[in-house]
Short mmCIF file of C-alpha atoms and ligand atoms in Angstrom, two decimals:
data_model
loop_
_atom_site.label_atom_id
_atom_site.label_comp_id
_atom_site.label_asym_id
_atom_site.label_seq_id
_atom_site.Cartn_x
_atom_site.Cartn_y
_atom_site.Cartn_z
CA MET Q 36 0.00 0.00 0.00
CA THR Q 37 1.46 3.33 -1.00
CA THR Q 38 0.45 6.77 0.16
CA ARG Q 39 1.68 10.32 -0.55
CA ASP Q 40 1.14 11.23 3.08
CA PRO Q 41 4.38 10.95 5.11
CA ASP Q 42 2.37 11.02 8.35
CA GLU Q 43 0.53 7.93 7.26
CA VAL Q 44 3.78 6.16 6.43
CA LEU Q 45 5.18 6.98 9.85
CA ALA Q 46 1.92 6.07 11.58
CA ARG Q 47 2.27 2.59 10.11
CA LEU Q 48 5.84 2.34 11.37
CA ARG Q 49 4.71 3.42 14.83
CA GLU Q 50 2.15 0.65 14.73
CA LEU Q 51 4.86 -1.85 13.82
CA ARG Q 52 7.11 -0.56 16.57
CA ALA Q 53 4.32 -1.00 19.10
CA SER Q 54 4.62 -4.77 18.65
CA ASP Q 55 8.35 -4.73 19.51
CA ALA Q 56 9.70 -5.76 22.88
CA PRO Q 57 10.29 -2.66 25.01
CA THR Q 58 13.78 -1.28 24.38
CA HIS Q 59 13.70 0.92 27.45
CA GLY Q 60 12.84 0.59 31.10
CA GLY Q 61 14.74 -2.58 31.93
CA ARG Q 62 11.97 -4.99 30.92
CA VAL Q 63 14.17 -6.97 28.52
CA LEU Q 64 17.42 -8.25 30.05
CA SER Q 65 19.30 -8.96 26.81
CA TYR Q 66 19.82 -7.26 23.42
CA VAL Q 67 19.26 -3.71 24.73
CA TYR Q 68 21.42 -1.58 27.01
CA ASP Q 69 19.44 1.22 28.59
CA SER Q 70 21.38 3.89 30.44
CA GLY Q 71 18.09 5.18 31.81
CA LEU Q 72 19.11 8.70 30.73
CA ALA Q 73 16.58 10.06 28.23
CA GLU Q 74 18.88 13.00 27.37
CA LEU Q 75 21.55 10.52 26.29
CA ASP Q 76 19.19 8.86 23.80
CA ARG Q 77 18.17 12.24 22.40
CA LEU Q 78 21.79 13.30 22.05
CA ALA Q 79 22.66 10.05 20.25
CA ALA Q 80 19.70 10.46 17.88
CA ASP Q 81 20.61 14.09 17.11
CA ALA Q 82 24.25 13.18 16.48
CA ALA Q 83 23.22 10.31 14.20
CA GLU Q 84 20.88 12.60 12.27
CA LEU Q 85 23.69 15.12 11.69
CA VAL Q 86 25.84 12.58 9.87
CA ARG Q 87 23.02 10.57 8.32
CA PRO Q 88 23.87 11.36 4.66
CA VAL Q 89 27.61 10.79 5.11
CA ASN Q 90 29.45 7.80 3.65
CA GLY Q 91 32.03 6.46 6.11
CA LEU Q 92 33.72 4.66 3.22
CA ASP Q 93 36.05 7.59 2.65
CA PRO Q 94 37.13 9.60 5.70
CA THR Q 95 39.34 11.76 3.48
CA VAL Q 96 36.21 13.09 1.78
CA PHE Q 97 34.07 13.07 4.92
CA GLY Q 98 36.54 14.40 7.46
CA SER Q 99 34.03 14.29 10.29
CA VAL Q 100 34.29 10.51 10.22
CA ALA Q 101 38.08 10.59 10.59
CA ALA Q 102 37.84 13.11 13.44
CA MET Q 103 35.21 11.11 15.34
CA GLU Q 104 37.11 7.87 14.86
CA ARG Q 105 40.30 9.46 16.24
CA ASP Q 106 38.41 10.66 19.29
CA LEU Q 107 36.74 7.30 19.88
CA ILE Q 108 40.02 5.41 19.56
CA ALA Q 109 41.69 7.87 21.94
CA PHE Q 110 38.86 7.40 24.42
CA ALA Q 111 38.95 3.61 24.18
CA ARG Q 112 42.70 3.18 24.39
CA THR Q 113 42.80 5.31 27.54
CA ALA Q 114 39.93 3.29 29.03
CA PHE Q 115 41.68 0.01 28.20
CA GLY Q 116 45.09 1.03 29.44
CA SER Q 117 47.21 1.35 26.33
CA PRO Q 118 47.91 4.98 25.36
CA GLU Q 119 49.84 3.87 22.28
CA ALA Q 120 47.21 1.47 20.91
CA VAL Q 121 45.85 1.87 17.38
CA GLY Q 122 42.55 0.63 16.06
CA THR Q 123 39.46 0.61 13.93
CA ILE Q 124 35.83 1.57 14.50
CA THR Q 125 33.59 -1.25 13.29
CA SER Q 126 29.85 -1.79 12.98
CA GLY Q 127 29.64 -4.15 15.96
CA GLY Q 128 31.06 -7.02 17.93
CA THR Q 129 30.79 -9.66 15.24
CA GLU Q 130 32.69 -7.50 12.77
CA SER Q 131 35.39 -6.79 15.38
CA CYS Q 132 35.76 -10.54 16.09
CA ILE Q 133 35.99 -11.43 12.39
CA LEU Q 134 38.60 -8.72 11.76
CA ALA Q 135 40.69 -9.81 14.76
CA VAL Q 136 40.82 -13.35 13.38
CA ALA Q 137 41.39 -12.16 9.79
CA SER Q 138 44.34 -9.98 10.73
CA ALA Q 139 46.02 -12.74 12.77
CA ARG Q 140 45.33 -15.20 9.97
CA ARG Q 141 46.95 -13.00 7.39
CA LEU Q 142 50.07 -12.37 9.51
CA SER Q 143 50.45 -16.10 10.19
CA GLY Q 144 51.35 -16.74 6.56
CA LEU Q 145 49.52 -20.11 6.67
CA ALA Q 146 48.24 -21.45 3.37
CA ALA Q 147 44.52 -21.43 2.54
CA GLY Q 148 42.58 -24.16 4.32
CA HIS Q 149 45.05 -24.22 7.24
CA GLY Q 150 45.12 -22.62 10.67
CA ASN Q 151 43.28 -22.77 13.96
CA VAL Q 152 42.16 -20.51 16.78
CA VAL Q 153 42.20 -21.82 20.36
CA ALA Q 154 39.70 -20.44 22.89
CA PRO Q 155 37.69 -21.49 25.96
CA SER Q 156 34.39 -23.16 25.02
CA THR Q 157 32.46 -20.15 26.37
CA VAL Q 158 33.80 -17.81 23.66
CA HIS Q 159 31.16 -16.03 21.57
CA ALA Q 160 29.75 -17.74 18.46
CA ALA Q 161 31.04 -14.80 16.41
CA PHE Q 162 34.34 -16.71 16.43
CA ASP Q 163 32.64 -19.76 14.90
CA LYS Q 164 31.37 -17.42 12.22
CA ALA Q 165 34.84 -15.92 11.70
CA ALA Q 166 36.34 -19.41 11.46
CA GLU Q 167 33.75 -20.55 8.95
CA LEU Q 168 34.11 -17.46 6.77
CA LEU Q 169 37.90 -17.58 6.82
CA GLY Q 170 38.22 -21.34 6.36
CA VAL Q 171 40.02 -21.97 9.65
CA GLU Q 172 39.19 -24.13 12.67
CA LEU Q 173 37.91 -22.86 16.03
CA ARG Q 174 38.99 -25.16 18.87
CA ARG Q 175 36.62 -24.71 21.80
CA VAL Q 176 38.49 -25.97 24.85
CA PRO Q 177 36.26 -27.31 27.65
CA VAL Q 178 35.94 -25.17 30.77
CA ASP Q 179 35.26 -26.49 34.27
CA PRO Q 180 31.48 -27.06 34.10
CA HIS Q 181 31.05 -25.78 37.66
CA THR Q 182 33.20 -22.64 37.71
CA THR Q 183 33.05 -22.18 33.89
CA ARG Q 184 36.73 -21.19 34.07
CA VAL Q 185 39.26 -22.58 31.65
CA ASP Q 186 42.53 -24.14 32.76
CA PRO Q 187 45.29 -22.36 30.76
CA ASP Q 188 47.19 -25.66 30.57
CA GLU Q 189 44.25 -27.21 28.74
CA LEU Q 190 44.26 -24.32 26.29
CA ALA Q 191 47.99 -24.86 25.81
CA ALA Q 192 47.43 -28.56 25.16
CA ARG Q 193 45.26 -27.78 22.12
CA ILE Q 194 47.85 -25.51 20.50
CA ASP Q 195 49.75 -26.95 17.55
CA GLY Q 196 51.91 -25.73 14.68
CA GLU Q 197 48.89 -24.29 12.87
CA THR Q 198 47.52 -22.28 15.80
CA PHE Q 199 47.68 -18.60 14.86
CA LEU Q 200 45.54 -16.94 17.56
CA LEU Q 201 44.31 -17.37 21.13
CA VAL Q 202 41.06 -15.72 22.21
CA ALA Q 203 39.81 -15.05 25.74
CA SER Q 204 36.71 -13.22 26.99
CA ALA Q 205 36.33 -10.40 29.50
CA PRO Q 206 33.76 -11.56 30.43
CA ASN Q 207 32.11 -14.26 28.34
CA TYR Q 208 28.48 -13.94 27.28
CA PRO Q 209 26.94 -17.25 28.45
CA THR Q 210 27.96 -17.08 32.12
CA GLY Q 211 29.67 -13.72 32.68
CA THR Q 212 32.89 -15.40 33.83
CA MET Q 213 36.23 -13.69 33.21
CA ASP Q 214 38.81 -15.89 31.56
CA PRO Q 215 42.19 -15.97 33.40
CA ILE Q 216 43.68 -13.45 30.99
CA ALA Q 217 46.95 -12.84 32.86
CA GLU Q 218 47.77 -16.57 32.82
CA ILE Q 219 46.68 -17.00 29.21
CA GLY Q 220 48.74 -13.93 28.28
CA ALA Q 221 51.85 -15.43 29.88
CA MET Q 222 51.25 -18.66 28.01
CA ALA Q 223 50.76 -16.76 24.74
CA LEU Q 224 54.04 -14.89 25.26
CA GLU Q 225 55.90 -18.15 25.91
CA ARG Q 226 54.61 -19.51 22.62
CA SER Q 227 54.89 -16.26 20.66
CA LEU Q 228 51.18 -16.38 19.82
CA PRO Q 229 48.90 -13.35 19.66
CA LEU Q 230 46.07 -13.13 22.24
CA HIS Q 231 42.84 -11.31 21.41
CA VAL Q 232 40.59 -10.27 24.31
CA ASP Q 233 36.90 -10.25 23.47
CA ALA Q 234 35.56 -7.49 25.71
CA CYS Q 235 32.73 -6.74 23.26
CA LEU Q 236 30.20 -7.31 25.99
CA GLY Q 237 31.74 -5.95 29.15
CA GLY Q 238 34.63 -3.72 28.12
CA PHE Q 239 32.87 -0.39 28.58
CA ALA Q 240 31.52 -1.53 31.96
CA LEU Q 241 34.67 -3.19 33.35
CA ALA Q 242 36.81 -0.12 32.64
CA TRP Q 243 34.88 1.73 35.37
CA TRP Q 244 33.99 -1.23 37.57
CA PRO Q 245 33.89 -0.09 41.21
CA LYS Q 246 35.70 -3.17 42.52
CA ARG Q 247 39.20 -4.39 41.71
CA THR Q 248 38.99 -6.27 38.44
CA PRO Q 249 41.23 -9.21 37.59
CA PRO Q 250 43.71 -8.07 34.89
CA TRP Q 251 41.88 -8.15 31.55
CA ASP Q 252 42.80 -5.31 29.20
CA LEU Q 253 45.59 -4.13 26.90
CA ARG Q 254 47.92 -3.73 29.89
CA VAL Q 255 48.16 -7.50 30.37
CA PRO Q 256 51.46 -8.81 28.97
CA GLY Q 257 50.74 -11.03 25.99
CA VAL Q 258 47.47 -9.36 24.99
CA THR Q 259 47.83 -8.12 21.43
CA SER Q 260 44.31 -6.89 20.63
CA LEU Q 261 40.97 -6.15 22.30
CA ALA Q 262 37.48 -5.31 21.10
CA ALA Q 263 34.63 -3.61 22.95
CA ASP Q 264 31.18 -2.63 21.72
CA PHE Q 265 29.93 0.93 22.05
CA HIS Q 266 26.48 -0.42 21.29
CA LYS Q 267 26.49 -2.47 24.51
CA TYR Q 268 27.79 -0.76 27.66
CA GLY Q 269 28.66 2.33 25.61
CA TYR Q 270 24.84 2.83 25.41
CA ALA Q 271 25.00 3.76 21.71
CA PRO Q 272 22.35 2.61 19.25
CA LYS Q 273 23.40 -0.48 17.30
CA GLY Q 274 26.27 -0.01 14.88
CA ALA Q 275 29.47 0.77 16.79
CA SER Q 276 32.36 -1.22 18.24
CA VAL Q 277 36.09 -0.62 18.54
CA LEU Q 278 38.94 -3.02 17.79
CA LEU Q 279 42.29 -1.99 19.29
CA TYR Q 280 45.78 -3.39 18.75
CA ASN Q 281 48.95 -2.93 20.77
CA ASP Q 282 50.88 -3.43 17.56
CA ARG Q 283 50.54 -1.24 14.47
CA ASP Q 284 51.39 -3.99 11.98
CA ARG Q 285 48.76 -6.33 13.40
CA HIS Q 286 46.22 -3.56 12.94
CA ARG Q 287 47.25 -2.88 9.35
CA ALA Q 288 47.00 -6.61 8.55
CA GLY Q 289 43.23 -6.40 9.01
CA TYR Q 290 42.81 -3.88 6.20
CA PHE Q 291 41.74 -4.72 2.69
CA ALA Q 292 43.20 -2.43 0.04
CA THR Q 293 43.46 -2.62 -3.72
CA ALA Q 294 44.20 -0.32 -6.60
CA ASP Q 295 44.02 -3.20 -9.02
CA TRP Q 296 40.62 -2.81 -10.62
CA PRO Q 297 39.23 -0.18 -13.01
CA GLY Q 298 37.42 1.83 -10.32
CA TYR Q 299 38.42 4.04 -7.39
CA PRO Q 300 41.23 2.87 -5.06
CA ILE Q 301 39.76 0.81 -2.22
CA VAL Q 302 40.97 0.98 1.39
CA ASN Q 303 38.61 -0.79 3.80
CA PRO Q 304 39.49 -1.11 7.47
CA THR Q 305 36.27 -3.10 8.00
CA LEU Q 306 34.19 -5.69 6.19
CA LEU Q 307 31.80 -3.14 4.71
CA GLY Q 308 32.38 -0.81 1.81
CA SER Q 309 29.98 2.10 1.94
CA ARG Q 310 29.07 2.45 5.57
CA SER Q 311 26.92 4.56 7.78
CA ALA Q 312 28.55 7.04 10.16
CA THR Q 313 25.47 7.18 12.39
CA GLY Q 314 26.69 4.57 14.89
CA THR Q 315 30.06 6.28 15.10
CA ALA Q 316 28.49 9.71 15.63
CA ALA Q 317 26.12 8.43 18.31
CA ALA Q 318 28.95 6.68 20.17
CA TRP Q 319 31.15 9.75 19.81
CA ALA Q 320 28.48 12.06 21.23
CA ILE Q 321 27.80 9.73 24.16
CA THR Q 322 31.47 9.38 25.13
CA ARG Q 323 31.88 13.16 25.00
CA PHE Q 324 28.80 13.72 27.10
CA LEU Q 325 29.38 11.06 29.75
CA GLY Q 326 33.16 11.09 30.14
CA ASP Q 327 34.76 9.07 32.91
CA ASP Q 328 32.42 10.35 35.60
CA GLY Q 329 29.31 9.53 33.62
CA PHE Q 330 30.45 6.03 32.79
CA GLY Q 331 31.50 5.49 36.40
CA ALA Q 332 28.10 6.53 37.76
CA LEU Q 333 26.23 4.24 35.37
CA VAL Q 334 28.48 1.31 36.21
CA ALA Q 335 27.83 1.87 39.93
CA ASP Q 336 24.10 1.46 39.21
CA ILE Q 337 24.78 -1.78 37.31
CA ASP Q 338 26.92 -3.16 40.12
CA ALA Q 339 24.30 -2.35 42.77
CA ALA Q 340 21.47 -3.96 40.79
CA ARG Q 341 23.57 -6.97 39.97
CA ALA Q 342 24.54 -7.56 43.60
CA GLU Q 343 20.91 -7.43 44.69
CA LEU Q 344 19.73 -9.81 41.95
CA ILE Q 345 22.52 -12.31 42.63
CA ALA Q 346 21.60 -12.26 46.31
CA THR Q 347 17.99 -12.92 45.33
CA VAL Q 348 18.95 -15.96 43.24
CA ASN Q 349 21.25 -17.27 45.97
CA ALA Q 350 18.35 -17.15 48.42
CA ILE Q 351 16.05 -19.20 46.15
CA ASP Q 352 16.13 -22.90 46.92
CA GLY Q 353 16.44 -24.78 43.62
CA LEU Q 354 18.35 -22.18 41.59
CA ARG Q 355 22.01 -21.21 41.47
CA VAL Q 356 24.14 -18.54 39.83
CA VAL Q 357 26.38 -20.30 37.30
CA GLY Q 358 30.12 -20.19 38.07
CA GLU Q 359 31.70 -17.04 39.43
CA PRO Q 360 30.53 -14.21 37.17
CA PHE Q 361 32.35 -10.89 37.28
CA GLY Q 362 30.88 -7.80 35.65
CA PRO Q 363 27.48 -6.90 34.30
CA VAL Q 364 25.98 -10.26 33.26
CA PHE Q 365 25.30 -13.60 34.90
CA ALA Q 366 23.37 -16.81 34.31
CA VAL Q 367 21.02 -18.85 36.48
CA ALA Q 368 20.68 -22.65 36.37
CA ALA Q 369 19.00 -25.41 38.35
CA ASP Q 370 20.73 -26.18 41.64
CA PRO Q 371 21.39 -29.92 41.48
CA THR Q 372 22.21 -30.00 45.21
CA SER Q 373 18.69 -28.86 46.09
CA THR Q 374 15.92 -31.37 46.75
CA HIS Q 375 13.77 -29.18 44.46
CA PRO Q 376 15.91 -28.11 41.50
CA ILE Q 377 14.06 -25.57 39.36
CA ASP Q 378 14.18 -25.75 35.57
CA PRO Q 379 15.69 -22.39 34.52
CA HIS Q 380 13.49 -22.13 31.43
CA ARG Q 381 10.27 -22.81 33.34
CA TRP Q 382 11.53 -20.14 35.69
CA SER Q 383 12.26 -17.59 32.93
CA ASP Q 384 8.79 -18.26 31.47
CA ALA Q 385 7.27 -17.51 34.85
CA VAL Q 386 9.41 -14.36 35.18
CA ARG Q 387 8.20 -13.27 31.74
CA ALA Q 388 4.60 -13.68 32.85
CA ARG Q 389 5.49 -11.02 35.45
CA GLY Q 390 6.75 -8.55 32.86
CA PHE Q 391 10.49 -9.19 32.57
CA THR Q 392 12.03 -11.02 29.62
CA LEU Q 393 15.13 -13.08 30.43
CA GLN Q 394 17.11 -15.05 27.85
CA ALA Q 395 17.01 -18.86 27.74
CA GLN Q 396 20.30 -20.65 26.93
CA PRO Q 397 20.34 -24.36 26.03
CA ARG Q 398 22.57 -26.97 27.65
CA TYR Q 399 25.96 -27.18 25.94
CA ARG Q 400 27.92 -30.43 25.59
CA GLN Q 401 31.66 -29.71 25.61
CA ALA Q 402 34.27 -31.62 23.61
CA ASP Q 403 35.18 -33.71 26.69
CA GLY Q 404 31.58 -34.85 27.18
CA THR Q 405 30.86 -32.59 30.17
CA ASP Q 406 27.82 -30.33 30.06
CA LEU Q 407 27.40 -26.63 30.72
CA ALA Q 408 23.94 -26.62 32.25
CA ALA Q 409 20.86 -25.16 30.60
CA SER Q 410 20.55 -21.66 31.99
CA THR Q 411 18.88 -18.28 31.85
CA HIS Q 412 20.98 -15.23 31.03
CA LEU Q 413 20.57 -11.77 32.58
CA THR Q 414 22.20 -8.65 31.16
CA ILE Q 415 22.07 -5.96 33.85
CA THR Q 416 21.93 -2.35 32.67
CA PRO Q 417 21.90 0.90 34.67
CA VAL Q 418 18.13 1.21 34.39
CA THR Q 419 17.71 -2.17 36.12
CA ARG Q 420 18.50 -0.43 39.40
CA ARG Q 421 15.18 1.41 39.28
CA SER Q 422 13.10 -1.76 38.97
CA VAL Q 423 15.36 -4.08 40.93
CA GLY Q 424 12.83 -4.56 43.74
CA GLU Q 425 10.07 -5.46 41.31
CA LEU Q 426 12.37 -7.78 39.35
CA SER Q 427 13.61 -9.48 42.52
CA ALA Q 428 10.04 -10.09 43.63
CA ALA Q 429 9.15 -11.47 40.19
CA MET Q 430 12.15 -13.81 40.38
CA VAL Q 431 11.09 -15.13 43.78
CA GLU Q 432 7.41 -15.55 42.82
CA ALA Q 433 8.40 -17.21 39.55
CA SER Q 434 10.50 -19.75 41.43
CA ARG Q 435 7.38 -20.82 43.34
CA ASP Q 436 5.44 -21.29 40.09
CA ALA Q 437 8.25 -23.16 38.40
CA ARG Q 438 9.36 -25.35 41.31
CA SER Q 439 6.97 -28.24 40.74
CA LEU Q 440 7.20 -28.20 36.94
CA PRO Q 441 9.32 -30.67 34.93
CA PRO Q 442 11.64 -29.27 32.24
CA ILE Q 443 9.84 -28.03 29.11
CA GLU Q 444 9.61 -30.70 26.41
CA ALA Q 445 10.23 -30.24 22.72
CA PRO Q 446 7.11 -30.48 20.52
CA GLY Q 447 6.10 -34.14 19.95
CA PRO Q 448 7.05 -34.31 16.25
CA LEU Q 449 10.55 -33.01 17.01
CA ARG Q 450 10.92 -35.55 19.84
CA ASP Q 451 9.97 -38.25 17.32
CA LEU Q 452 12.57 -36.86 14.94
CA ALA Q 453 15.18 -36.88 17.73
CA ALA Q 454 14.33 -40.55 18.42
CA ALA Q 455 14.83 -41.30 14.73
CA PHE Q 456 18.33 -39.77 14.91
CA ASP Q 457 19.07 -41.79 18.05
CA SER Q 458 17.97 -45.07 16.46
CA GLY Q 459 19.91 -44.33 13.28
CA ALA Q 460 16.76 -44.33 11.14
CA VAL Q 461 17.67 -40.80 10.05
CA THR Q 462 21.20 -39.36 9.81
CA VAL Q 463 22.33 -35.78 10.16
CA ALA Q 464 23.40 -35.90 6.51
CA ASP Q 465 19.84 -36.95 5.55
CA ALA Q 466 18.41 -34.00 7.46
CA LEU Q 467 20.88 -31.50 6.04
CA GLY Q 468 20.14 -32.84 2.56
CA LEU Q 469 16.48 -31.80 2.78
CA ASP Q 470 15.52 -28.77 0.74
CA SER Q 471 14.05 -25.70 2.39
CA VAL Q 472 10.43 -26.48 1.47
CA THR Q 473 10.67 -29.86 3.22
CA THR Q 474 12.53 -28.39 6.19
CA GLU Q 475 9.81 -25.79 6.59
CA ALA Q 476 7.18 -28.53 6.42
CA VAL Q 477 8.93 -30.31 9.33
CA LEU Q 478 8.81 -27.10 11.34
CA ILE Q 479 5.16 -26.49 10.59
CA GLY Q 480 4.39 -30.12 11.45
CA ALA Q 481 6.01 -29.49 14.84
CA GLY Q 482 3.74 -26.51 15.44
CA ILE Q 483 6.47 -23.94 14.72
CA ASP Q 484 4.97 -22.04 11.79
CA PRO Q 485 7.23 -19.24 10.53
CA HIS Q 486 4.30 -17.58 8.78
CA THR Q 487 2.25 -16.89 11.90
CA ASP Q 488 3.17 -13.36 12.82
CA PRO Q 489 3.09 -13.02 16.60
CA SER Q 490 2.40 -9.28 16.26
CA GLN Q 491 -0.83 -10.24 14.46
CA THR Q 492 -1.93 -13.26 16.48
CA GLY Q 493 -0.74 -11.98 19.85
CA GLU Q 494 0.79 -15.41 20.43
CA ALA Q 495 4.48 -15.15 21.12
CA ILE Q 496 6.77 -17.85 19.77
CA ASP Q 497 7.21 -20.49 22.46
CA ILE Q 498 10.91 -19.97 23.16
CA GLY Q 499 10.90 -22.68 25.83
CA ALA Q 500 9.80 -25.25 23.24
CA VAL Q 501 12.37 -24.00 20.74
CA ILE Q 502 15.18 -24.30 23.32
CA ALA Q 503 13.92 -27.77 24.27
CA ALA Q 504 14.04 -28.75 20.59
CA ILE Q 505 17.64 -27.48 20.36
CA ASP Q 506 18.44 -29.72 23.29
CA VAL Q 507 17.14 -32.97 21.75
CA LEU Q 508 18.17 -32.59 18.11
CA PRO Q 509 21.70 -32.82 16.69
CA ARG Q 510 23.05 -29.25 16.73
CA PRO Q 511 23.73 -29.00 12.96
CA VAL Q 512 20.09 -29.96 12.37
CA THR Q 513 18.92 -27.31 14.80
CA ALA Q 514 21.08 -24.74 13.02
CA ARG Q 515 19.44 -25.70 9.76
CA MET Q 516 15.96 -25.36 11.24
CA LEU Q 517 16.76 -22.00 12.80
CA THR Q 518 17.91 -20.79 9.39
CA GLU Q 519 14.75 -22.05 7.76
CA PHE Q 520 12.59 -20.48 10.43
CA LEU Q 521 14.16 -17.03 10.27
CA ALA Q 522 14.39 -16.97 6.48
CA SER Q 523 10.70 -17.80 6.18
CA TYR Q 524 9.73 -15.49 9.02
CA THR Q 525 11.34 -12.46 7.37
CA ASN Q 526 10.04 -13.23 3.88
CA PRO Q 527 6.57 -12.72 2.54
CA ALA Q 528 4.42 -15.85 2.70
CA PRO Q 529 4.22 -17.65 -0.64
CA GLU Q 530 1.27 -16.29 -2.63
CA GLY Q 531 -1.80 -18.36 -3.46
C1 PLP I 158 27.64 -9.30 21.71
C2 PLP I 158 28.94 -10.05 21.72
C3 PLP I 158 29.65 -10.29 20.54
C4 PLP I 158 29.07 -10.01 19.17
O1 PLP I 158 28.69 -8.71 19.06
P1 PLP I 158 27.52 -8.16 18.12
O2 PLP I 158 27.60 -6.71 18.38
O3 PLP I 158 26.25 -8.79 18.58
O4 PLP I 158 27.85 -8.50 16.71
C5 PLP I 158 30.90 -10.87 20.66
N1 PLP I 158 31.39 -11.23 21.86
C6 PLP I 158 30.71 -11.06 23.00
C7 PLP I 158 31.30 -11.52 24.30
C8 PLP I 158 29.46 -10.46 22.97
O5 PLP I 158 28.75 -10.30 24.09
#
């Protein structure tokens, strides 16, 4: 439907936005990072609007981009303890991770089809993506399933002649645990391997953390690069991250440049060509406005809310905080030592019924056969402090609702499919060989119909059932089904 009335166009968009999860107010404890400062959001929007027509592809033509990037890199390298560091502003964490791997890969001199990256098994899936795109192997080294900490000796044991990069997280996403970066750094130095610290999640919170942090940043001997997302605890709208290097040549190795085609000379520090400067401008404006004091005050709010919520979980019989999280996120799992362990996904469903959306994480089987328990993830933002009493109460009440309930089961047809894999009647190769029409039919048969729009039917997708399905099916099959689901969900339904 077209209309010449801009108000009508925008009215429709407002309607669409009304069906979104709330981005503000601390109701959703993942994906969004609300400072709770309305003036900060306005400032970011105004800054983004000022540079909206600019193309970040060429900072020599659009000098504002170069100036903002210099300021952001200066800000970040001071925050992360390396006044001499150099770096690149990227569109987000995934792009920073891919570039960190690409630059190390290029410097390694390994031939195509060779090379591996060694990291604790809790490292972000962006590194799986980087490995797949670059044709290298990611070796996820099992962590202690209880503490979720990695033993640096076990990391060392997976290193071989084709290892070109070590990665550690500060902290990791699934459990909020800090990897032992000082020890891993020492090990990296001994072996002359680069060490990238993924601080995409927590970097801009840890830098102002009110308590003594374990060593984690560019000051740690052996650390060669570090990335942190402005669009997480830098409170910027999506589209800004920074990737810093202690070494200029490592940084340059991430660039793509060519003058060997008939068009304009290309110099790309990032994966994109033409790129928006809006994320950069928003992040730039926010760092100018907040400064050290502003970041420090917001982090104090996060720490206070986090402490209260962790105390709440610790007081609930049947739940436990996973491992020893440090920083702004943590995860909650069933307490196996309790006589009434609570299923964390039943619990998050019950919390959602009380107005707060937490993020379900499936069980993860590590390479050594041990499991990281199914859990529920909480990202704490400054605004959480305002509703911490209400959220705590919801968490306690939800535990009563969830206590007597068994874990959520996958839909019957997917359980049948899982049984067919177990008995060998169907193989993973069979399943991956199905075309998308058949794969979609399997999903629809299981009651997961990508063409029912929850904003129309008012029926949210049953995340508990989806997570339960992930748990019973072979993971490559799940990945295939997730692809099919999202591709169908974001495409118009077939006509007729
Ligand atoms: C969010 C995150 C990433 C990926 O960042 P995106 O901005 O979502 O692309 C990488 N590592 C960690 C630890 C993260 O939390």
